Coordinates of C-alpha atoms and ligand atoms in Angstrom, one line a residue:
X22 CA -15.0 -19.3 -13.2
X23 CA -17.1 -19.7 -10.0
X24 CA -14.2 -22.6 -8.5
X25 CA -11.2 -20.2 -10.1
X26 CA -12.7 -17.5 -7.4
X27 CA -13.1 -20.0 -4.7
X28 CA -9.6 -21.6 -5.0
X29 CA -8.3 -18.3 -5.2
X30 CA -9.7 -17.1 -2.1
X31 CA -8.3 -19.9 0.3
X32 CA -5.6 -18.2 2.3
X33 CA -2.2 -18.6 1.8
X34 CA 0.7 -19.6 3.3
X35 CA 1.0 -17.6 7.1
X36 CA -2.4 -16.4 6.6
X37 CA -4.3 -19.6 8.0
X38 CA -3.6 -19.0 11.8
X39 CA -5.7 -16.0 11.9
X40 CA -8.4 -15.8 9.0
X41 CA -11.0 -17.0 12.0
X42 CA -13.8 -15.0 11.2
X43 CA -13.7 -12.1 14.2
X44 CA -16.1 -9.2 14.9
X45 CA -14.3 -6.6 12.6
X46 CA -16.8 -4.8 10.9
X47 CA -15.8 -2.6 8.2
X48 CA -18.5 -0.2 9.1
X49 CA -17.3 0.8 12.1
X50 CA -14.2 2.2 10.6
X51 CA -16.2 4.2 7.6
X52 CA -17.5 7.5 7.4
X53 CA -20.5 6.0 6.6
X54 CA -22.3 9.2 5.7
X55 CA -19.8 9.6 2.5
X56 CA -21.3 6.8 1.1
X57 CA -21.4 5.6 -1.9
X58 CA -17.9 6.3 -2.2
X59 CA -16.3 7.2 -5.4
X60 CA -14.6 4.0 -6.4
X61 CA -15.5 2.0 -9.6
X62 CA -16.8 -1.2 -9.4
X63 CA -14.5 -3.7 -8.6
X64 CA -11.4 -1.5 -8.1
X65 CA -8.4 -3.2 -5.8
X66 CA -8.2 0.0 -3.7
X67 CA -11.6 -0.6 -1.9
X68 CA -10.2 -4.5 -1.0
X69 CA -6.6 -2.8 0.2
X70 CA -9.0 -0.1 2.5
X71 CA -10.7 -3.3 3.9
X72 CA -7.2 -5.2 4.4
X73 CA -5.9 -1.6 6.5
X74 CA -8.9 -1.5 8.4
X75 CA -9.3 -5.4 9.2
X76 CA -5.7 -5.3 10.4
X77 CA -6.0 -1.7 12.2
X78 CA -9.0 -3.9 14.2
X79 CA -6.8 -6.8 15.2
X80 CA -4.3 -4.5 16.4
X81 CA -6.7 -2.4 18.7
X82 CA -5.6 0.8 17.8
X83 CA -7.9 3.6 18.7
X84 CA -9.8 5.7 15.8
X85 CA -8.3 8.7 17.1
X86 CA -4.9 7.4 17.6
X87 CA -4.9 6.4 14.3
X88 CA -3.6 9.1 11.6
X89 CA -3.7 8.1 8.2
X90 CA -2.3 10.6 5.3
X91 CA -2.7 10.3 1.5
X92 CA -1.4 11.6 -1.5
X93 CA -3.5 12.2 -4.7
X94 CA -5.0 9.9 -7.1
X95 CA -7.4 7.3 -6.2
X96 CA -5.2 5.5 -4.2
X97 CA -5.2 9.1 -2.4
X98 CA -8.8 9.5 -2.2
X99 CA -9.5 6.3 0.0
X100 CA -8.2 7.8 3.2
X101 CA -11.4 10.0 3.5
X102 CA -13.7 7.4 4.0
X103 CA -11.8 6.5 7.2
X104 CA -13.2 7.6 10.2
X105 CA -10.1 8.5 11.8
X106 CA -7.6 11.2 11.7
X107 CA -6.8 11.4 7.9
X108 CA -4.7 14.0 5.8
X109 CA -5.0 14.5 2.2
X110 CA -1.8 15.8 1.0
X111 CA -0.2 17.1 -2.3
X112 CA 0.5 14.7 -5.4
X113 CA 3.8 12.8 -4.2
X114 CA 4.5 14.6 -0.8
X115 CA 2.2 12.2 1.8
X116 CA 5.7 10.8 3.2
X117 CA 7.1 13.9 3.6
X118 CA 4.2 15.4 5.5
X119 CA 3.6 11.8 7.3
X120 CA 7.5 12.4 8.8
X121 CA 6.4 16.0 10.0
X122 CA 3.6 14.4 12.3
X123 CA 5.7 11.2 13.4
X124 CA 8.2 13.4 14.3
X125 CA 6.0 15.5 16.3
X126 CA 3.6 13.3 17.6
X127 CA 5.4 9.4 18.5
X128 CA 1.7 9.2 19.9
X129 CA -0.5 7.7 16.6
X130 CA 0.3 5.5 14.9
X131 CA 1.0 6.8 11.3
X132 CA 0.1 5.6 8.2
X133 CA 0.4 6.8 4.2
X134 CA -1.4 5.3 2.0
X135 CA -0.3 6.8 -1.7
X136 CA -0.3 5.5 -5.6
X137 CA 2.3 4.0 -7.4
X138 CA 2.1 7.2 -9.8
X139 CA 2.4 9.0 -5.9
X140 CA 4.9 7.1 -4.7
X141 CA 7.3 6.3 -7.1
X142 CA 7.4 8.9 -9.9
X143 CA 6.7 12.4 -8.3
X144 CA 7.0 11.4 -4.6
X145 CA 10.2 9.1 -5.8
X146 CA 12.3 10.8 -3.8
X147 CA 10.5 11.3 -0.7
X148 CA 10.3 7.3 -0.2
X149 CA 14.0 7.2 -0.9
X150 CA 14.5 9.3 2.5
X151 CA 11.5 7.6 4.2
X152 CA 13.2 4.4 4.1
X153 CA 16.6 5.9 4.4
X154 CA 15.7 7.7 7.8
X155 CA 13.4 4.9 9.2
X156 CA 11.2 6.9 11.3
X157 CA 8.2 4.9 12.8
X158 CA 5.8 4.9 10.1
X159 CA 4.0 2.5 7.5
X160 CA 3.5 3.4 4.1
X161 CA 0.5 1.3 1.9
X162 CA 1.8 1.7 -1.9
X163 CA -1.4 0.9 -4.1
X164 CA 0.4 -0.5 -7.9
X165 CA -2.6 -0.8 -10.1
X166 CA 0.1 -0.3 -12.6
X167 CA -1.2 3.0 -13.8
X168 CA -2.5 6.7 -13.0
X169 CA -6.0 5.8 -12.7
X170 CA -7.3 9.2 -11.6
X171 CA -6.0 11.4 -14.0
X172 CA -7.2 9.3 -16.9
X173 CA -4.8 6.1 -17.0
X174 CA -1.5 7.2 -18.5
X175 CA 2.0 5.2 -17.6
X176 CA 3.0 4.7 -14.4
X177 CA 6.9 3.5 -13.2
X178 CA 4.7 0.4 -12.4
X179 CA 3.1 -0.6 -15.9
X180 CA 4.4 -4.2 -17.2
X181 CA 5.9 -4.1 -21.0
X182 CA 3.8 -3.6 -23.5
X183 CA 0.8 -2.3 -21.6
X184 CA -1.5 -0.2 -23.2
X185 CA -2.3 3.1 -21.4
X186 CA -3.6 6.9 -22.7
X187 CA 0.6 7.7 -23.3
X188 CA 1.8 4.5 -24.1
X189 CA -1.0 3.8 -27.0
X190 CA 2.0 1.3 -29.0
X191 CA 2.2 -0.4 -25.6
X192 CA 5.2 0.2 -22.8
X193 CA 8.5 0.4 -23.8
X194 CA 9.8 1.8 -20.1
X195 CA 11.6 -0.5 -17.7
X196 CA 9.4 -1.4 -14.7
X197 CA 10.3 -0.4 -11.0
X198 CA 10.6 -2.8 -8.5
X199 CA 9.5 -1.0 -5.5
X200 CA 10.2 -3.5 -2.7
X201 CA 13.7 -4.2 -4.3
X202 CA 13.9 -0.4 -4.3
X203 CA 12.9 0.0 -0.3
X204 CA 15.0 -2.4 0.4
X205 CA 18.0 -1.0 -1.1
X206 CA 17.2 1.9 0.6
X207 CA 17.3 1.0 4.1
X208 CA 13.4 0.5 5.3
X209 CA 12.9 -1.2 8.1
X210 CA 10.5 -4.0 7.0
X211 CA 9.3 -4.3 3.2
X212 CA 6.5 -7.1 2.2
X213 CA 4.1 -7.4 -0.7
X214 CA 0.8 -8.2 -0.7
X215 CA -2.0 -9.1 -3.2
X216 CA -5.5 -8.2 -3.1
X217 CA -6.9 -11.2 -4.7
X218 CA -6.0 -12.6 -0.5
X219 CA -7.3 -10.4 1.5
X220 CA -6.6 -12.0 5.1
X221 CA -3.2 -12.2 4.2
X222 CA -2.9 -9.0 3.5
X223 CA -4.3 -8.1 6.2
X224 CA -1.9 -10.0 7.8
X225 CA 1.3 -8.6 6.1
X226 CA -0.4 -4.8 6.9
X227 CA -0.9 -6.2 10.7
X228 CA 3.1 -7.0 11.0
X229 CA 4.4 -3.6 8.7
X230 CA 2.6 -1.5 11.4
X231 CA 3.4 -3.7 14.7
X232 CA 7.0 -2.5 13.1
X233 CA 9.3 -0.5 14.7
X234 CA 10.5 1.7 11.9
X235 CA 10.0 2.6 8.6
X236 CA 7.4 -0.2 6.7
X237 CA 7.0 -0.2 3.3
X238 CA 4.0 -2.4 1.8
X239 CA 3.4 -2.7 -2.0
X240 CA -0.6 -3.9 -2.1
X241 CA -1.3 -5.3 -5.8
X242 CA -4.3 -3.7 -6.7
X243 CA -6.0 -3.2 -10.0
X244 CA -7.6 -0.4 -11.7
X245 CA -10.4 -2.5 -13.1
X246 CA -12.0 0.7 -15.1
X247 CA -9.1 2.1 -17.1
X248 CA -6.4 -0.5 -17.3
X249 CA -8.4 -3.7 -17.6
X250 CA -10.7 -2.0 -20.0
X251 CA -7.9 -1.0 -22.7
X252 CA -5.8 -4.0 -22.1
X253 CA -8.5 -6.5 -22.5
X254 CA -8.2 -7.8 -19.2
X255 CA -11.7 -9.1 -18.8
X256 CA -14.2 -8.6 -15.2
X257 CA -13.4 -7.1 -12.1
X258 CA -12.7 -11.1 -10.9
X259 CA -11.0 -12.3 -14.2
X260 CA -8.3 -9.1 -13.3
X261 CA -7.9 -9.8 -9.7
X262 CA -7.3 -13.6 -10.4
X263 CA -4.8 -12.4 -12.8
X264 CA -2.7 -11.3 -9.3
X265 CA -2.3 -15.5 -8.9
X266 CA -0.3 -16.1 -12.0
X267 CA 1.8 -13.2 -11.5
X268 CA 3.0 -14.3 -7.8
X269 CA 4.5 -16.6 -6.1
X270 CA 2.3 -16.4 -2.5
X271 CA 5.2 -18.0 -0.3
X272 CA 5.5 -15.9 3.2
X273 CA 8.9 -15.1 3.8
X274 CA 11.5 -14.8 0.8
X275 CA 14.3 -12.6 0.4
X276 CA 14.5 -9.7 -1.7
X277 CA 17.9 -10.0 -2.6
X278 CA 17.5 -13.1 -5.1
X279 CA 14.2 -11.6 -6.4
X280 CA 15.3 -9.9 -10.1
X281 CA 11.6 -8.2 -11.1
X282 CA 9.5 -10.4 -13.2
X283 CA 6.0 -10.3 -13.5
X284 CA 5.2 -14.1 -13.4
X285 CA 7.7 -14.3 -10.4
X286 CA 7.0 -11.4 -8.1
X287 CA 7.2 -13.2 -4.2
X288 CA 4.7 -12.0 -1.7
X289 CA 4.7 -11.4 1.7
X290 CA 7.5 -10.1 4.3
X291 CA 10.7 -9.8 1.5
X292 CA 13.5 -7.5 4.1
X293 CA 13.4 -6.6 7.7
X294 CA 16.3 -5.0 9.2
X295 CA 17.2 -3.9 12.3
X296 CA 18.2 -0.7 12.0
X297 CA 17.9 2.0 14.8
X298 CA 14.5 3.8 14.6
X299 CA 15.1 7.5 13.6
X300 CA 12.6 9.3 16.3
X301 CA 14.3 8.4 19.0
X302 CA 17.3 9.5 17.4
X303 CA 15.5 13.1 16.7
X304 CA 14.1 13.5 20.1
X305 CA 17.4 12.8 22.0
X306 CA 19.1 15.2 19.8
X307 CA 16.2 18.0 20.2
X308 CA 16.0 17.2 24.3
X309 CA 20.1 18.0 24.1
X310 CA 19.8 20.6 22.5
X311 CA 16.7 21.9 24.2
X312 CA 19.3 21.4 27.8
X313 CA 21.9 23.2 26.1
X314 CA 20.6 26.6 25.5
Ligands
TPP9 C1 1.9 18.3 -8.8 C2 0.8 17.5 -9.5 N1 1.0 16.9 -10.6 C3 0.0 16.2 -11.2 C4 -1.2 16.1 -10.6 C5 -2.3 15.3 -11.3 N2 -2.5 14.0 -10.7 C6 -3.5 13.8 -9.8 S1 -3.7 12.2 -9.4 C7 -2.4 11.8 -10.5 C8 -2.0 10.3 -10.7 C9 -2.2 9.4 -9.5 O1 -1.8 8.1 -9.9 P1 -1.4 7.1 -8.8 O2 -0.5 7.7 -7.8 O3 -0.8 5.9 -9.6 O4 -2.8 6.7 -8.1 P2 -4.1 6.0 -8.7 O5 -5.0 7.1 -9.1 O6 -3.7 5.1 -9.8 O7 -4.6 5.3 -7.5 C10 -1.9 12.9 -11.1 C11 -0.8 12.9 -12.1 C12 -1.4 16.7 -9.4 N3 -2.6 16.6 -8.7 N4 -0.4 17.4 -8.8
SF4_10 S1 -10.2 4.8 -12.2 FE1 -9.2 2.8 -11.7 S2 -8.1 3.2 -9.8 FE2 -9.6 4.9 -10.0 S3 -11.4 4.1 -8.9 FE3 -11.7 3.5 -11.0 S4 -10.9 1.4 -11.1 FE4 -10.1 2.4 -9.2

């Protein structure tokens, strides 16, 4: 098991020119007197946090010009360990808040981090616009395949056959593919990342923000409590190497010839466009009309 972990770990493709070790300590980004924080042991959020903040680091972007809004659900509940400007918003509305304050303030660099539950059940429609618009934002969609907070029922996210608190016969639901669905939807840059490789996830978060426009990252993370426990997935590591048989980890791939399947899911940057950035758009319509009165 101990050689599974470490073979694992060894970065992948467009992740080895910058996995150096540097002087990011996570520390400095924490509100350290939260701690302990909430999360269970093992859980993928906690890695994805890491990954943000590692990349945030590299990036040099200032703790206050950093603005980081959440929805609910665990996913939700990361952002206020982050000592930074962070919102927590209502269950499925983080993007449509997070377009409020790009809009008014082109200033911070804006970041949601929400659930898959958040994202793409209740908040489904919000992303649609998001990536439709393509205002200057980065969104962090957590898929630990389930609503973890709320006591693990199905989530668009959960695989056939899973077993979850709604779904005790196992999933019958047809899974979303959320970077397929970006895509199609006009975002600006769309990648996917795992959390079993941390540095090149970090990576993949580094180039969504650096973005100009509307970047949508799916992080595969895993509720290690509630899922792994009733689907017999085994440890916190066992789950997490269970990301590795599920992906392909080539960098760039196209999204286009990727039909969803679990045991073929590419990481990495999947669509980049270049479509105008929307807040330019808004602010040259607002000046004009601001002239005209
Ligand atoms: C309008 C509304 N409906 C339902 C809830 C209850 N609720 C809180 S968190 C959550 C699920 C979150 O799941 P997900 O987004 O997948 O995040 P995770 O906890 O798995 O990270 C739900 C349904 C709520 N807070 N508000
Ligand atoms: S319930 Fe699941 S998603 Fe929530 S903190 Fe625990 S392991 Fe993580």
């Amino acid at each position: 098991m101990d050689d599974a972990i470490d073979t694992a770990l060894e970065p992948c493709a467009g992740a080895a020119a910058t996995t150096a070790p540097s002087d990011f300590d996570i520390r400095d980004y924490l509100r350290t007197e939260l701690l302990p924080h909430f999360m269970c042991p093992g859980c993928g959020h906690g890695i994805a946090l890491r990954a943000l903040l590692w990349a945030v680091h590299e990036l040099g972007i200032a703790k206050d010009r950093l603005a980081v809004v959440t929805g609910i659900g665990c996913s939700g509940r990361t952002g206020a360990y982050i000592d930074a400007n962070t919102f927590h918003t209502t269950h499925g509305r983080p993007l449509a808040f997070a377009t409020g304050l790009a809009l008014a303030r082109p200033d911070l660099e804006v970041v949601v981090i929400t659930g898959d539950g958040d994202c793409l059940a209740i908040g489904g429609n919000h992303l649609i616009h998001a990536c439709r618009r393509n205002l200057d934002m980065t969104c962090l969609m957590l898929n630990n395949e389930i609503y973890g907070m709320t006591g693990g029922q199905v989530s668009p996210t959960t695989g056939a056959d899973r077993l979850t608190t709604t779904t005790p016969s196992g999933n019958t639901e047809p899974v979303f593919d959320a970077c397929a669905l970006a895509a199609a939807a006009g975002a600006g840059l769309v990648g996917r990342g795992m959390t079993l490789q941390t540095p090149a996830l970090k990576n993949l978060i580094r180039d969504a923000i650096a973005h100009r426009g509307f970047s949508f990252v799916e992080v595969i993370s895993d509720c290690t409590e509630i899922f792994g426990r009733k689907n017999d997935l085994g440890s916190s590591p066992e789950m997490i190497l269970r990301q590795k048989s599920a992906m392909r980890p080539e960098f760039y791939g196209n999204v286009v010839d990727q039909p969803f399947r679990p045991n073929a899911m590419k990481t990495g940057i999947l669509a980049r466009t270049d479509r105008p950035e929307y807040g330019d758009a808004y602010r040259a319509a607002t000046a004009a009309a601001g002239a005209s009165r």
